[in-house]
CSV table of C-alpha atoms in Angstrom, one decimal:
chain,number,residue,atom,x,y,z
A,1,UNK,CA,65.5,-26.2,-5.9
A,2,UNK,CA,64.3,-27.8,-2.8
A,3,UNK,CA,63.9,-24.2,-0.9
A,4,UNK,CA,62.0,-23.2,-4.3
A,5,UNK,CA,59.6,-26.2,-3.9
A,6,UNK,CA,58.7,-25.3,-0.3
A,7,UNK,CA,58.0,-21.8,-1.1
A,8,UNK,CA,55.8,-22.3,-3.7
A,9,UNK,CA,53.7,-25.3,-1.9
A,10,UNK,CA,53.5,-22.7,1.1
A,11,UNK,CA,51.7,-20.5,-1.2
A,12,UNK,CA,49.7,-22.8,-2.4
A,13,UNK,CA,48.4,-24.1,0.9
A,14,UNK,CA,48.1,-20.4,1.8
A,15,UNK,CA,46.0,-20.0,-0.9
A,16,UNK,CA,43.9,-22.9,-0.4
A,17,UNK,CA,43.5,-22.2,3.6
A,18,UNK,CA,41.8,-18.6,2.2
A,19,UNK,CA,39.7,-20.2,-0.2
A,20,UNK,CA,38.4,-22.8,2.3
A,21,UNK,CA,37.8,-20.0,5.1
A,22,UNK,CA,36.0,-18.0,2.4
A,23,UNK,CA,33.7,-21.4,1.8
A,24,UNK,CA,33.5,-21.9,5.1
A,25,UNK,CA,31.9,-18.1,5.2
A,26,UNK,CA,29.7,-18.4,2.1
A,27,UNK,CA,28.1,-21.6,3.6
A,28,UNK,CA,27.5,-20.3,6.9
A,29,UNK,CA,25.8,-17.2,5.1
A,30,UNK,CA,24.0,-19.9,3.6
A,31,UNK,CA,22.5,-21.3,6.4
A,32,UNK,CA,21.5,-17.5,7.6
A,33,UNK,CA,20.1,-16.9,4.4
A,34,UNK,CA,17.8,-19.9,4.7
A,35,UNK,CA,16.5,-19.4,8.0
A,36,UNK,CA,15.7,-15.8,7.2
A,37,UNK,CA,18.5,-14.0,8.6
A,38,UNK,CA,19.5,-11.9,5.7
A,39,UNK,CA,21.1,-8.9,7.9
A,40,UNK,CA,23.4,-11.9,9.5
A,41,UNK,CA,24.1,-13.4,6.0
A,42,UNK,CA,25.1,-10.4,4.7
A,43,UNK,CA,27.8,-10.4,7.1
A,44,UNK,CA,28.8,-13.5,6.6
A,45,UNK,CA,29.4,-13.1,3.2
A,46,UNK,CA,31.3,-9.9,3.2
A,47,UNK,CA,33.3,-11.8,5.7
A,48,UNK,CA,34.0,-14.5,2.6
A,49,UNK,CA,34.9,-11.0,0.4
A,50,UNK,CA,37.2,-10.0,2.7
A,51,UNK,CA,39.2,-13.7,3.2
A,52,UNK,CA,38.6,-13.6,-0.9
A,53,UNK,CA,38.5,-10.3,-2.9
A,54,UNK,CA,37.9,-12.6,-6.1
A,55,UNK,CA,35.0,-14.8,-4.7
A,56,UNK,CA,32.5,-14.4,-7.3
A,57,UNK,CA,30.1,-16.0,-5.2
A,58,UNK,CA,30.1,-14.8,-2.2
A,59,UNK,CA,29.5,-11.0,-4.0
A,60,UNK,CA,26.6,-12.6,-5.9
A,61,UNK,CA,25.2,-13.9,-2.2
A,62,UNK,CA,25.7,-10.6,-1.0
A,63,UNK,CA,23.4,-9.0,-3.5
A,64,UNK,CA,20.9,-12.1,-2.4
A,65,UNK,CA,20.9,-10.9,1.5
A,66,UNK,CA,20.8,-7.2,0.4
A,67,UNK,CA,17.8,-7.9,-2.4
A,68,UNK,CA,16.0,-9.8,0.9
A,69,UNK,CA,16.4,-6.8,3.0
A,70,UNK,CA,14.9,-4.4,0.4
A,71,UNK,CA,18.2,-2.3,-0.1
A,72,UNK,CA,17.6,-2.8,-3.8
A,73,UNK,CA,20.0,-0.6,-5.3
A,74,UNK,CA,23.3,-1.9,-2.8
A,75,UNK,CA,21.7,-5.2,-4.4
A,76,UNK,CA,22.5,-4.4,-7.7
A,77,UNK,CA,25.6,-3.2,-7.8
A,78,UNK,CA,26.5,-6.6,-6.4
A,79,UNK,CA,25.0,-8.0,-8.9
A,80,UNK,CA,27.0,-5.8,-11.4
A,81,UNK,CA,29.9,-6.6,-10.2
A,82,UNK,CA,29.5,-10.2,-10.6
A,83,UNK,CA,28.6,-9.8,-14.3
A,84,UNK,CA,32.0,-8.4,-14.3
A,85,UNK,CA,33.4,-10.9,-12.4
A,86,UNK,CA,32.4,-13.6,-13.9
A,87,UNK,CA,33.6,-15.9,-17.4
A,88,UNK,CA,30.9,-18.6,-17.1
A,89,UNK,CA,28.1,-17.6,-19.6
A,90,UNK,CA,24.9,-19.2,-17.0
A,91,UNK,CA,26.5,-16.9,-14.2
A,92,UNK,CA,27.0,-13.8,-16.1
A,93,UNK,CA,23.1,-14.5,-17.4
A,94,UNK,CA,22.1,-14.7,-13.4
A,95,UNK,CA,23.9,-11.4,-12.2
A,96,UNK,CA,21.8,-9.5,-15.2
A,97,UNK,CA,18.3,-11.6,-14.1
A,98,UNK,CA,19.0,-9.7,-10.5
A,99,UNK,CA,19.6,-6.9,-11.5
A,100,UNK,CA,16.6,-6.4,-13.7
A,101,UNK,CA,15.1,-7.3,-10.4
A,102,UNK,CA,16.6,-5.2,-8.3
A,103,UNK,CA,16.6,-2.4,-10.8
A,104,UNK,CA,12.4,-3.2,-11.1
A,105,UNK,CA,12.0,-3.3,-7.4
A,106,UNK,CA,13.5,0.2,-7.0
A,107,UNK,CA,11.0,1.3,-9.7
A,108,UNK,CA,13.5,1.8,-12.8
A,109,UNK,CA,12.0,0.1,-15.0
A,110,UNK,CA,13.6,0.9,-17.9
A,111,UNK,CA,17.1,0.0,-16.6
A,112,UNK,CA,15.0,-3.1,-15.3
A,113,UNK,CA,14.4,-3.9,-19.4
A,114,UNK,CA,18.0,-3.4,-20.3
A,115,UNK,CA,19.2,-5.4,-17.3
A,116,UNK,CA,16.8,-8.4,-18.7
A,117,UNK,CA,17.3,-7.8,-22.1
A,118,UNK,CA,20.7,-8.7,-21.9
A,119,UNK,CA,20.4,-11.5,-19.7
A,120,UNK,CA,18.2,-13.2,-22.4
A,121,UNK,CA,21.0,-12.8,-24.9
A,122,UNK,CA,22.7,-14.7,-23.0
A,123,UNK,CA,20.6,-17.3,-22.0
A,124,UNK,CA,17.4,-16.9,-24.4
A,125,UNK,CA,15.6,-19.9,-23.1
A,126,UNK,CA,15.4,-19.0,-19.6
A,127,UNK,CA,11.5,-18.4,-19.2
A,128,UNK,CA,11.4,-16.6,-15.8
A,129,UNK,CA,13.0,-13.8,-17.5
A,130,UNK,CA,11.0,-13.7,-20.4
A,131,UNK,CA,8.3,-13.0,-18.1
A,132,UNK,CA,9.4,-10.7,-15.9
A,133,UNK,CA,10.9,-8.9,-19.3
A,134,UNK,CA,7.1,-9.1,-20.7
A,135,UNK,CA,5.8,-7.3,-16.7
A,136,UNK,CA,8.5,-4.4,-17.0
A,137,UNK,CA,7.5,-3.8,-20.3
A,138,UNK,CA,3.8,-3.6,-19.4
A,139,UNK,CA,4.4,-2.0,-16.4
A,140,UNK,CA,6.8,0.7,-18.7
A,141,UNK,CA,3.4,1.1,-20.6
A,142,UNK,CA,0.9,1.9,-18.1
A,143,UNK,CA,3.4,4.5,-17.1
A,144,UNK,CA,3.8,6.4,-19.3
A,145,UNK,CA,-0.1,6.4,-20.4
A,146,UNK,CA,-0.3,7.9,-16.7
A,147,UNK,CA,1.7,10.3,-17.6
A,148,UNK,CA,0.2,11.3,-20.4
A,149,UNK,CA,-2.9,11.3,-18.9
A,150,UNK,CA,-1.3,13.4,-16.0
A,151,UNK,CA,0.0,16.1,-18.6
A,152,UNK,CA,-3.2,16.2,-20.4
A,153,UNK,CA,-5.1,16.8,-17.1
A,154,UNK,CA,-2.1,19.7,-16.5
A,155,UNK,CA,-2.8,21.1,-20.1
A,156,UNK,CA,-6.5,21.3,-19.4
A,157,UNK,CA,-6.7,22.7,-15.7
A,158,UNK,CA,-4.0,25.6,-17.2
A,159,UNK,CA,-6.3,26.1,-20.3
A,160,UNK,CA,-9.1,26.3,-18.0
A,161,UNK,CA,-7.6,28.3,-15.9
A,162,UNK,CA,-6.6,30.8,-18.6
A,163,UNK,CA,-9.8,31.1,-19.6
A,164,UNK,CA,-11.1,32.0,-16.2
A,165,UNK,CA,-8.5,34.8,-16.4
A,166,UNK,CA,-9.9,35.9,-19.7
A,167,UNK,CA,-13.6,36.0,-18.7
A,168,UNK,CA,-12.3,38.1,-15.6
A,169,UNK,CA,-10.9,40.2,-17.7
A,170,UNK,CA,-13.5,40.4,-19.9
A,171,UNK,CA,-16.2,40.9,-17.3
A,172,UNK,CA,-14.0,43.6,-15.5
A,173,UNK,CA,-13.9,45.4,-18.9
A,174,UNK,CA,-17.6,45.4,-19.5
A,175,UNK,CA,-18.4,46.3,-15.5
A,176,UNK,CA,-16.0,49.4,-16.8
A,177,UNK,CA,-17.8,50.4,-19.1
A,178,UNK,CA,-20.8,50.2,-17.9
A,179,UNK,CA,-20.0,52.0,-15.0
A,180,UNK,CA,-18.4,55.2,-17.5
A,181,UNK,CA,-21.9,54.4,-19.7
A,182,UNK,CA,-23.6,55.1,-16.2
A,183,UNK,CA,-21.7,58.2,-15.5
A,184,UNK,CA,-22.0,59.4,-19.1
A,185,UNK,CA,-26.0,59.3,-18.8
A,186,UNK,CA,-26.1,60.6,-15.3
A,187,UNK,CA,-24.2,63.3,-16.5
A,188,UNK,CA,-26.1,63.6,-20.3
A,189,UNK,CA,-29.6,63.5,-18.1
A,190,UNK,CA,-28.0,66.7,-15.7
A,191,UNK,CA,-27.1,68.4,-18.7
A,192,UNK,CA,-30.3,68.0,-20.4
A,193,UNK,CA,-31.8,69.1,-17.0
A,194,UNK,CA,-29.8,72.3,-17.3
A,195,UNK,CA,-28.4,72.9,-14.1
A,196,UNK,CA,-28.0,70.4,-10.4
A,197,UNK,CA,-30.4,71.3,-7.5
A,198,UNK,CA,-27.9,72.6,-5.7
A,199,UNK,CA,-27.1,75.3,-8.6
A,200,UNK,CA,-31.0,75.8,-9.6
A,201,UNK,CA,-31.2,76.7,-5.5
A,202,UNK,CA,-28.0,79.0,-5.5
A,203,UNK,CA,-29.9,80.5,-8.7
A,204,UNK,CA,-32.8,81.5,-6.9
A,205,UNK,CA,-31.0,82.8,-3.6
A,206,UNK,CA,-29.2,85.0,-5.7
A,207,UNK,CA,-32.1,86.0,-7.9
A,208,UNK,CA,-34.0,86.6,-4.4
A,209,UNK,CA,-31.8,88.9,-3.2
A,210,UNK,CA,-31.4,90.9,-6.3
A,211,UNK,CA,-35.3,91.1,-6.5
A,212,UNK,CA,-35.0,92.4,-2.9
A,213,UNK,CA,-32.0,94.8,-3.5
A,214,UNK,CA,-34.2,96.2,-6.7
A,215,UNK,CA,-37.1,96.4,-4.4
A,216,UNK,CA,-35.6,98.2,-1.8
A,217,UNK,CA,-33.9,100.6,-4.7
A,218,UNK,CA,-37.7,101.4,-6.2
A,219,UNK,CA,-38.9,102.6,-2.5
A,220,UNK,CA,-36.2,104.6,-2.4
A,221,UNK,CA,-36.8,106.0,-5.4
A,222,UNK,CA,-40.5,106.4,-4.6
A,223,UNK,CA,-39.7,108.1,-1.0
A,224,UNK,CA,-37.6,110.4,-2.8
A,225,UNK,CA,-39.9,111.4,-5.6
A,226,UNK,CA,-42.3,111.7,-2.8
A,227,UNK,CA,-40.3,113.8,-0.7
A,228,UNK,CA,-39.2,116.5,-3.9
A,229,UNK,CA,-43.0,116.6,-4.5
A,230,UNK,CA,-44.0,117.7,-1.1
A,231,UNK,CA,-41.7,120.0,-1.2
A,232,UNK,CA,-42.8,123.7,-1.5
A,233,UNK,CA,-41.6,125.4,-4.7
A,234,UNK,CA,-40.2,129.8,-4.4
């Protein structure tokens, strides 16, 4: 029984030396965290995790130093894990205010609403996040009016540009057709002229040289007639 006794006081002072060194972590964090040094309290903390996997604390002060050092969404999975940590009601409402802050810092503001949402059910008279519940729900608003106005501005620049491509089209239709109306006059206006220049002049070289060919045929004829006329009948 005695031997029994020791044992468990052993463990019990074993238990209480790892809980103090954790303290002794999360206060020295502490001190970082208030001159400034978030990268240094950071470490400090984790330090306190590691004596302490069940410090509650000292992973809430961790999301603090990473929340300070803008690595918002390491921040608020700390935070998570408190919630999840934690039994006492004002904590559990704490690790959900961060959150919505860290989740509204790293511009998701609707998780940001959830996050605040349900840290107001459990503490419904804490102001601060009333308000900052109210600024992600107006800042959720101008959103998605932006975006709307965004994707009317995309409707209208496509519609416009459509229409372009219609009137192109349009345009490269009528040029089209006036060009074959053109070419259907041009060639209505030869046909009513009867024959091109170059044909009327093949025309007349050919009927010149017939005119000579009959010529030259007639003064043959002639020299011949001539030449039976002269000649001296037996």
């Amino acid at each position: 029984m005695k031997t029994l006794f020791i044992s468990a006081l052993l463990i019990i002072l074993s238990v209480a030396s790892f809980a103090q060194a954790d303290r002794k972590l999360i206060r020295e964090g502490n001190r970082e965290y208030g001159k400034e040094k978030y990268s240094e309290s950071e470490i400090s903390y984790r330090k306190a995790i590691d004596k302490n996997k069940e410090s509650a604390d000292a992973v809430f002060n961790t999301g603090d130093a990473l929340y300070m050092q803008k690595k918002y969404e390491e921040a608020g999975r700390q935070f998570l894990q408190n919630h999840d940590m934690n039994d006492n009601i004002k904590k559990k409402s704490a690790s959900l205010y961060n959150l919505g802050n860290s989740l509204l810092m790293a511009n998701k503001v609707e998780e940001s609403i959830d996050a605040y949402k349900g840290s107001l059910k459990l503490d419904p008279k804490n102001l601060e996040t009333k308000y900052n519940l109210a600024y992600a729900q107006d800042l959720l608003k101008q959103q998605q009016e932006q975006q709307q106005q965004q994707q009317q501005q995309q409707n209208n620049d496509e519609d416009k540009q459509d229409q372009n491509k219609q009137n192109q089209d349009q345009n490269k239709d009528g040029q089209n057709q006036e060009n074959q109306d053109n070419q259907d006059q041009k060639d209505q206006k030869q046909q009513e002229q009867g024959i091109s220049k170059e044909d009327a002049e093949r025309l007349l070289n050919a009927l010149a040289n017939d005119e000579k060919k009959i010529q030259e045929k007639v003064k043959l004829a002639k020299a011949q007639k001539a030449k039976v006329r002269t000649t001296k009948n037996w």
